[in-house]
Amino acid sequence: MSMYFYSGSGKSQQVVKAVDDVTFHIYQGETFGLVGESGCGKTTTGRSIIRLYTPTSGEMFLDGEDISGPMNSRLRRYITDKVAMIFQDPVDSLNPRMTVREIIGEGLEVRGIKDKAVVDEKVYSILNKVGLTREHATRYPHEFSGGQRQRIGIARAIVVEPAMVIADEPVSALDVSIQAQVINLLGSLKEDLGLTILFIAHDLSVVKHFSDRIGVMYYGKLVEVAEADELYDNPIHPYTRALLSAIPHPNPLSEKRRRRITYDGLETHDYSVEQPSMVEILPEHFVYCSPSEAESYRREFKRK
Amino acid sequence: MNKKLNSRLAPEDFVLVQLDEDLFDDSFVGQPVSYFGDALIRLSRNKSAIIAFGIIVFIIIMALFGPAMNQFGYNQQMVDRVNLPPRIPIFAKFGVFDGTRILYNRQVANLTDPSRYPEGSILETVRTFTSRDIAMADIKADMYKMHDVPDDINFWFGTDYLGRDLWTRTWRGARVSLMIAVIAVFVNIVIGTIYGAIAGYYGGKADMVMMRFTEIVGAFPQSILATMLILVLGTGIRAIIIALVVRGWIGTARLIRAQFLRFKGREYVLAARTLGVDDRKLIFRHILPNSIGPIITRAMIAVPGAIFSEAFLAFIGLGIQAPEPSMGVLLSDAQKVLTSYPYQTLFPAILISILMISFNLFGNGLRDAFDPTMRGVD
Amino acid sequence: MLKYVLKRLLAAAVTLFIILALAFAVVRLMPGSVYDDPNLDQAIIDMLIERAHLDKPIHIQFYYFLKGVVMDKDWGTSVKVEPGVPAFQVLANRIPVSLQINLISLLISVPIGIVAGIVAALQKNRGADTLISVGVIIFISVPSFVFASLMQYFLAYKLKLFPILYQPSAVGALRLKSMVLPIAALSLSPIATITRYLRGELIEVLGSEYMLLAKTKGLGRFKATVKHAFRNASLPMMNVIVPMFANIVGGSMVIERLFSIPGVGGTMIKSINANDHSLTVATLMFYAMISIGTALLVDLSYGLVDPRVRVGGKKDE
């Protein structure tokens, strides 16, 4: 799947390849983490899946149904019924003019539930699930703390009973002490409701804790996909290694020994001769590399 | 410093918080406050805005009922009661608005002629002098007595050069001016909002074409455009309103477009879209409400502008048709006799000034109430 | 950059042309004509009609008119206001009078407004600021012609400090004195506008963090304001002042009438009321040119200062 943004016209046209030739799949019931530095295209990927953006090329399938085609009301309905999204900014993602009840209930009303009592009941029960009370329903967003707002955002997403939730950096704007709270809540909701989650973050430690499999993105490309533990134990792509090396260790002794690895895509790789592609280096462990690089990665792991 | 202390901490010393407990928040105390409720509270704390609002309401009430408060019609000409100064019984005791006027250069010989100066009409002689051997005097005269007006008839604001009651005409003029301004501003806001919303929401090519069009219309100077239009349409209330609308909506359209561009990418709008909310609801429920504050503020500030434009047109001879009065027509007529009958200018001038100050103050108050960050930036 | 300037110039020229065409059409379509005057000799009327090609369809008339304008600056001839004098000549005599008053008004307004704005910002929410703010709201709200009437009555008529009307034939001090009131009436609103704008900008800048930094470095309040805040506020202020000139010129139409100033404004009013078509078109074009010229100036300066405008980005309100 690719997503290009065009700007300018004629000679001065510039193409920003925000997401370029990214391929991955998410299994039902799993949590797929998508990590990368800011501006690498993870958010664009997430928003393209839910069709806030129309991908420039490529295909997307949801439950076997193509969701990358031209937009029509049926497709819109299909996507919005199956996929919901949790946003990054707890301040920006809630309409300041609407009460919590209206915010959470809107998704239900769109789905044709007009009976006020039914909507109320659903809103109250979902509020309970995210640790808020029914009294909160009449309140406006500005009265809540960041963590509470994010939980309202979660409630809004799951009240429509989606099969999949795209969580776009749901905790990165929160205080560290609140992050765990929201992550744990997401985890328990996932188990209760059997959700599939696409978890987008720039913080590898959060992703590791939460995800079954992880994809690493760099400059619009997916460079490595593997199971969470596998990725942490055997990072292959130099960028992944650089990312992992940037995580501070809680243990001060090992933190002292921690070495940061720096990564510069243009310096490390020479793709002028060979075209890179996704290669399975270890079982279920894919890396974006050229054939010769793949060879050297494989050799490295045979030795171990 | 505390190295020793820290190193003694064993893993057992730590307890995991929140490990298994369920999240549960307390409910809030106090009442929920909506965005508009909040704005209203802020507005009610702004004393000058509240006073201004009161004055506007008062003037509107007077504009509606003032003309009916005495027996004279706005176009009732009384040839024997021309240019009478104002007489207001309560004030008369203090020597103002008592229906008197200083008459200059009168021949003393004529002063005793009852056909010219009826009994009791001359209150005092201010100055006597001779000019070309004729005894002359400046006298203070009761103009009502001179014109044989009964004591129980008072022209509170005086009469004009056709003997029309200025109280009636002033309030009727205020009504006409306000009506023109309010209708023009309302039409401007409606057109501008729809236009700007479409351009801002859909963006892209449509936006480009639509904005180019506003640029072209906007390049015409307002006063020139209004003048030309009225030359074609003739002078009437409708013509003036059209002249004020033709270019007036552009400002609103630009404002609304900018608002839409700003808000349509906000996460909560995207969130609503991911829930499947349709365009109509997105516009009216999620994006437009953000613009209501600026729209109302803009309308309030635009009203005095429209009143000014109407008066401006009246002054260059393109006001509404006689005998209908308006603030501009009244002022423009009164200006011609400013030095002899200043009261004719006084009342409309005070009224238009107070009206415009009030609208501006109230508009400022509204802006502060809707957008507290702008407070103090006058 | 050159492309941007040319584009703007072309756009302005096109707008002017459209206004000219519209003005021409509008004035011809106006009800009433000087030739309705029963006192005029039929032969003279025929001659006049012949000369202005009034017997031909309107687009042909416009062609002749345009040809006259371009070839010999011939904007037609005044028939009523100054019978027999070419419209161009009538205006040429009056433009200096109008411009004189308007330019002086602008030159007075800018420094007074700037000083008042700085004082108000420095004294924010204190006595001087309150006083200035009250003045600002009054001067912005109350129409210039109301002030003109007030000053005429009290300062000129009652106190006899100034002549009531403008004295075109007087020389020296008396003439200057007769210009004081109209200029004052024209300047009040611009002064208030500049004051309000500058006060707002300065207060915003004064509250910013780099002003805090300037203060921690030991810069005095006044110096910090002038050096940092004022410099930042002055550039956008040009975009308030330049279009204001068009407003002053427009507003002076009424002021000229009130003070009997023989300027363009009075001429326009007279020509409209007298159905003196050629003169009306010419005066309309004068105001259009001032208006479009100042707008062009603002556009070009924006383009110079802000490269985003140049490459086709949109500037929003």
Tab-separated table of N, CA and C in Angstrom, chain A residues 47 50 52 76 80 83 85 87-89 92-98 102 106-107 109-111 128 131-133 135-136 138-140 142-144 148 151 156 160 181 185, chain B residues 18-19 23-36 38 263 265-278 281 285-292:
chain	number	residue	atom	x	y	z
A	47	ARG	N	-4.345	6.062	9.226
A	47	ARG	CA	-5.481	6.825	8.707
A	47	ARG	C	-5.907	6.350	7.330
A	50	ILE	N	-8.297	3.304	7.679
A	50	ILE	CA	-9.693	3.646	7.987
A	50	ILE	C	-10.247	4.618	6.957
A	52	LEU	N	-9.398	7.660	6.029
A	52	LEU	CA	-9.417	9.118	6.154
A	52	LEU	C	-8.642	9.696	4.982
A	76	ARG	N	-17.953	2.798	2.921
A	76	ARG	CA	-17.816	3.629	4.109
A	76	ARG	C	-18.461	2.935	5.312
A	80	THR	N	-16.474	1.681	8.576
A	80	THR	CA	-16.755	2.313	9.864
A	80	THR	C	-17.401	1.333	10.843
A	83	VAL	N	-14.055	-0.979	11.765
A	83	VAL	CA	-12.837	-0.371	12.294
A	83	VAL	C	-13.179	0.901	13.051
A	85	MET	N	-11.234	4.120	15.592
A	85	MET	CA	-9.916	4.715	15.770
A	85	MET	C	-9.844	5.475	17.092
A	87	PHE	N	-7.524	8.379	18.942
A	87	PHE	CA	-6.599	9.404	18.468
A	87	PHE	C	-5.553	9.766	19.509
A	88	GLN	N	-4.584	10.543	19.017
A	88	GLN	CA	-3.422	10.816	19.844
A	88	GLN	C	-3.669	11.885	20.899
A	89	ASP	N	-4.285	12.998	20.449
A	89	ASP	CA	-4.328	14.182	21.303
A	89	ASP	C	-5.599	14.194	22.152
A	92	ASP	N	-7.482	17.565	21.550
A	92	ASP	CA	-7.979	17.863	20.213
A	92	ASP	C	-9.016	16.850	19.727
A	93	SER	N	-9.040	15.664	20.338
A	93	SER	CA	-9.839	14.609	19.727
A	93	SER	C	-11.273	14.570	20.245
A	94	LEU	N	-11.612	15.455	21.192
A	94	LEU	CA	-12.999	15.494	21.664
A	94	LEU	C	-13.590	16.864	21.342
A	95	ASN	N	-14.779	16.865	20.748
A	95	ASN	CA	-15.431	18.123	20.398
A	95	ASN	C	-15.789	18.894	21.667
A	96	PRO	N	-15.192	20.085	21.842
A	96	PRO	CA	-15.419	20.822	23.091
A	96	PRO	C	-16.869	21.276	23.265
A	97	ARG	N	-17.654	21.269	22.198
A	97	ARG	CA	-19.028	21.764	22.292
A	97	ARG	C	-20.012	20.678	22.669
A	98	MET	N	-19.540	19.414	22.752
A	98	MET	CA	-20.483	18.322	22.978
A	98	MET	C	-20.247	17.691	24.350
A	102	GLU	N	-23.038	12.897	24.243
A	102	GLU	CA	-23.198	13.145	22.810
A	102	GLU	C	-22.007	12.601	22.021
A	106	GLU	N	-22.721	9.468	19.544
A	106	GLU	CA	-22.829	9.834	18.135
A	106	GLU	C	-22.677	8.630	17.210
A	107	GLY	N	-21.682	7.782	17.542
A	107	GLY	CA	-21.450	6.601	16.723
A	107	GLY	C	-22.670	5.693	16.695
A	109	GLU	N	-25.807	6.702	17.133
A	109	GLU	CA	-26.877	7.354	16.370
A	109	GLU	C	-26.651	7.199	14.878
A	110	VAL	N	-25.379	7.290	14.478
A	110	VAL	CA	-25.081	7.101	13.060
A	110	VAL	C	-25.525	5.718	12.607
A	111	ARG	N	-25.419	4.750	13.534
A	111	ARG	CA	-25.812	3.392	13.182
A	111	ARG	C	-27.309	3.157	13.354
A	128	ASN	N	-18.736	2.904	32.329
A	128	ASN	CA	-18.328	2.047	33.430
A	128	ASN	C	-17.102	1.232	33.070
A	131	GLY	N	-13.986	3.062	33.332
A	131	GLY	CA	-13.677	3.591	34.653
A	131	GLY	C	-14.229	4.969	34.930
A	132	LEU	N	-15.276	5.350	34.187
A	132	LEU	CA	-15.920	6.627	34.491
A	132	LEU	C	-17.330	6.326	34.998
A	133	THR	N	-17.999	7.328	35.548
A	133	THR	CA	-19.332	7.075	36.084
A	133	THR	C	-20.388	7.665	35.167
A	135	GLU	N	-22.501	9.787	35.862
A	135	GLU	CA	-22.624	11.239	36.063
A	135	GLU	C	-21.726	12.012	35.097
A	136	HIS	N	-20.652	11.367	34.671
A	136	HIS	CA	-19.739	12.057	33.755
A	136	HIS	C	-20.369	12.318	32.397
A	138	THR	N	-22.935	13.867	31.387
A	138	THR	CA	-23.465	15.194	31.068
A	138	THR	C	-22.365	16.250	31.022
A	139	ARG	N	-21.127	15.835	31.233
A	139	ARG	CA	-20.037	16.813	31.327
A	139	ARG	C	-19.425	17.120	29.965
A	140	TYR	N	-18.724	18.228	29.930
A	140	TYR	CA	-18.019	18.610	28.697
A	140	TYR	C	-16.550	18.232	28.819
A	142	HIS	N	-13.723	19.617	28.539
A	142	HIS	CA	-12.703	20.426	29.199
A	142	HIS	C	-12.656	20.210	30.699
A	143	GLU	N	-13.650	19.493	31.229
A	143	GLU	CA	-13.659	19.276	32.674
A	143	GLU	C	-12.838	18.054	33.076
A	144	PHE	N	-12.328	17.306	32.082
A	144	PHE	CA	-11.644	16.056	32.401
A	144	PHE	C	-10.133	16.219	32.279
A	148	GLN	N	-8.404	10.851	31.547
A	148	GLN	CA	-9.851	10.637	31.457
A	148	GLN	C	-10.358	10.896	30.051
A	151	ARG	N	-9.635	8.106	27.883
A	151	ARG	CA	-10.550	6.990	28.122
A	151	ARG	C	-11.909	7.253	27.465
A	156	ARG	N	-15.567	6.032	23.005
A	156	ARG	CA	-16.200	6.394	21.740
A	156	ARG	C	-15.888	5.361	20.660
A	160	VAL	N	-19.151	1.263	19.430
A	160	VAL	CA	-19.797	0.782	18.204
A	160	VAL	C	-19.419	-0.665	17.907
A	181	GLN	N	-1.946	3.269	33.007
A	181	GLN	CA	-3.369	3.163	33.267
A	181	GLN	C	-4.148	2.923	31.975
A	185	LEU	N	-5.920	-0.497	30.537
A	185	LEU	CA	-7.334	-0.482	30.195
A	185	LEU	C	-7.551	-1.052	28.798
B	18	GLN	N	-2.008	-0.194	41.473
B	18	GLN	CA	-2.952	-0.288	40.341
B	18	GLN	C	-2.822	-1.581	39.567
B	19	LEU	N	-2.201	-2.601	40.163
B	19	LEU	CA	-1.944	-3.790	39.350
B	19	LEU	C	-3.250	-4.463	38.950
B	23	LEU	N	-10.158	0.589	37.335
B	23	LEU	CA	-10.214	2.037	37.304
B	23	LEU	C	-11.604	2.490	37.707
B	24	PHE	N	-11.665	3.445	38.580
B	24	PHE	CA	-12.974	4.038	38.829
B	24	PHE	C	-12.821	5.464	39.328
B	25	ASP	N	-13.384	6.387	38.596
B	25	ASP	CA	-13.217	7.790	38.941
B	25	ASP	C	-14.426	8.320	39.681
B	26	ASP	N	-14.170	9.285	40.545
B	26	ASP	CA	-15.282	9.928	41.232
B	26	ASP	C	-15.992	10.874	40.273
B	27	SER	N	-17.250	11.104	40.563
B	27	SER	CA	-17.937	12.096	39.747
B	27	SER	C	-17.580	13.493	40.249
B	28	PHE	N	-17.859	14.468	39.396
B	28	PHE	CA	-17.479	15.833	39.720
B	28	PHE	C	-18.522	16.502	40.601
B	29	VAL	N	-18.071	17.488	41.356
B	29	VAL	CA	-19.049	18.350	42.024
B	29	VAL	C	-19.279	19.568	41.140
B	30	GLY	N	-20.389	20.242	41.326
B	30	GLY	CA	-20.686	21.423	40.530
B	30	GLY	C	-21.418	21.060	39.259
B	31	GLN	N	-21.913	22.102	38.611
B	31	GLN	CA	-22.755	21.888	37.440
B	31	GLN	C	-21.926	21.868	36.166
B	32	PRO	N	-22.321	21.061	35.194
B	32	PRO	CA	-21.625	21.128	33.912
B	32	PRO	C	-21.891	22.466	33.230
B	33	VAL	N	-20.870	23.000	32.579
B	33	VAL	CA	-21.033	24.274	31.898
B	33	VAL	C	-20.722	24.078	30.419
B	34	SER	N	-21.687	24.402	29.576
B	34	SER	CA	-21.463	24.239	28.141
B	34	SER	C	-20.634	25.400	27.636
B	35	TYR	N	-20.195	25.271	26.398
B	35	TYR	CA	-19.376	26.307	25.795
B	35	TYR	C	-20.117	27.643	25.774
B	36	PHE	N	-21.389	27.601	25.356
B	36	PHE	CA	-22.128	28.858	25.266
B	36	PHE	C	-22.504	29.386	26.641
B	38	ASP	N	-20.668	29.057	29.196
B	38	ASP	CA	-19.419	29.651	29.645
B	38	ASP	C	-19.263	31.061	29.071
B	263	PHE	N	-10.551	23.763	11.169
B	263	PHE	CA	-11.196	22.769	12.019
B	263	PHE	C	-11.448	21.434	11.337
B	265	GLY	N	-9.522	19.511	9.886
B	265	GLY	CA	-8.466	18.532	10.093
B	265	GLY	C	-8.264	18.172	11.552
B	266	ARG	N	-9.073	18.794	12.420
B	266	ARG	CA	-8.912	18.510	13.843
B	266	ARG	C	-9.264	17.062	14.134
B	267	GLU	N	-8.624	16.509	15.157
B	267	GLU	CA	-8.796	15.074	15.425
B	267	GLU	C	-10.237	14.706	15.755
B	268	TYR	N	-10.956	15.623	16.419
B	268	TYR	CA	-12.314	15.209	16.770
B	268	TYR	C	-13.222	15.155	15.553
B	269	VAL	N	-12.892	15.952	14.530
B	269	VAL	CA	-13.649	15.866	13.285
B	269	VAL	C	-13.303	14.562	12.568
B	270	LEU	N	-11.995	14.247	12.545
B	270	LEU	CA	-11.583	12.972	11.957
B	270	LEU	C	-12.238	11.819	12.702
B	271	ALA	N	-12.279	11.940	14.033
B	271	ALA	CA	-12.882	10.878	14.835
B	271	ALA	C	-14.331	10.662	14.431
B	272	ALA	N	-15.058	11.780	14.248
B	272	ALA	CA	-16.459	11.653	13.836
B	272	ALA	C	-16.546	10.998	12.460
B	273	ARG	N	-15.586	11.344	11.595
B	273	ARG	CA	-15.613	10.730	10.261
B	273	ARG	C	-15.372	9.226	10.341
B	274	THR	N	-14.443	8.817	11.218
B	274	THR	CA	-14.187	7.379	11.315
B	274	THR	C	-15.386	6.639	11.880
B	275	LEU	N	-16.287	7.378	12.540
B	275	LEU	CA	-17.493	6.736	13.045
B	275	LEU	C	-18.581	6.706	11.976
B	276	GLY	N	-18.320	7.308	10.840
B	276	GLY	CA	-19.286	7.267	9.762
B	276	GLY	C	-20.257	8.428	9.745
B	277	VAL	N	-19.947	9.503	10.452
B	277	VAL	CA	-20.832	10.670	10.449
B	277	VAL	C	-20.800	11.321	9.062
B	278	ASP	N	-21.974	11.712	8.557
B	278	ASP	CA	-22.000	12.233	7.186
B	278	ASP	C	-21.619	13.713	7.127
B	281	LYS	N	-23.771	16.473	8.895
B	281	LYS	CA	-23.607	16.526	10.350
B	281	LYS	C	-22.224	17.041	10.728
B	285	ARG	N	-22.624	20.093	12.971
B	285	ARG	CA	-22.492	19.726	14.364
B	285	ARG	C	-21.063	19.895	14.867
B	286	HIS	N	-20.111	19.650	13.998
B	286	HIS	CA	-18.734	19.624	14.494
B	286	HIS	C	-17.921	20.849	14.088
B	287	ILE	N	-18.146	21.345	12.894
B	287	ILE	CA	-17.267	22.433	12.436
B	287	ILE	C	-17.919	23.796	12.620
B	288	LEU	N	-19.153	23.944	12.154
B	288	LEU	CA	-19.787	25.257	12.187
B	288	LEU	C	-19.931	25.846	13.606
B	289	PRO	N	-20.280	25.037	14.602
B	289	PRO	CA	-20.430	25.631	15.941
B	289	PRO	C	-19.185	26.398	16.405
B	290	ASN	N	-18.017	25.997	15.945
B	290	ASN	CA	-16.810	26.731	16.305
B	290	ASN	C	-16.833	28.143	15.744
B	291	SER	N	-17.604	28.332	14.678
B	291	SER	CA	-17.607	29.629	14.017
B	291	SER	C	-18.720	30.534	14.518
B	292	ILE	N	-19.607	29.996	15.345
B	292	ILE	CA	-20.754	30.804	15.753
B	292	ILE	C	-20.306	32.022	16.542
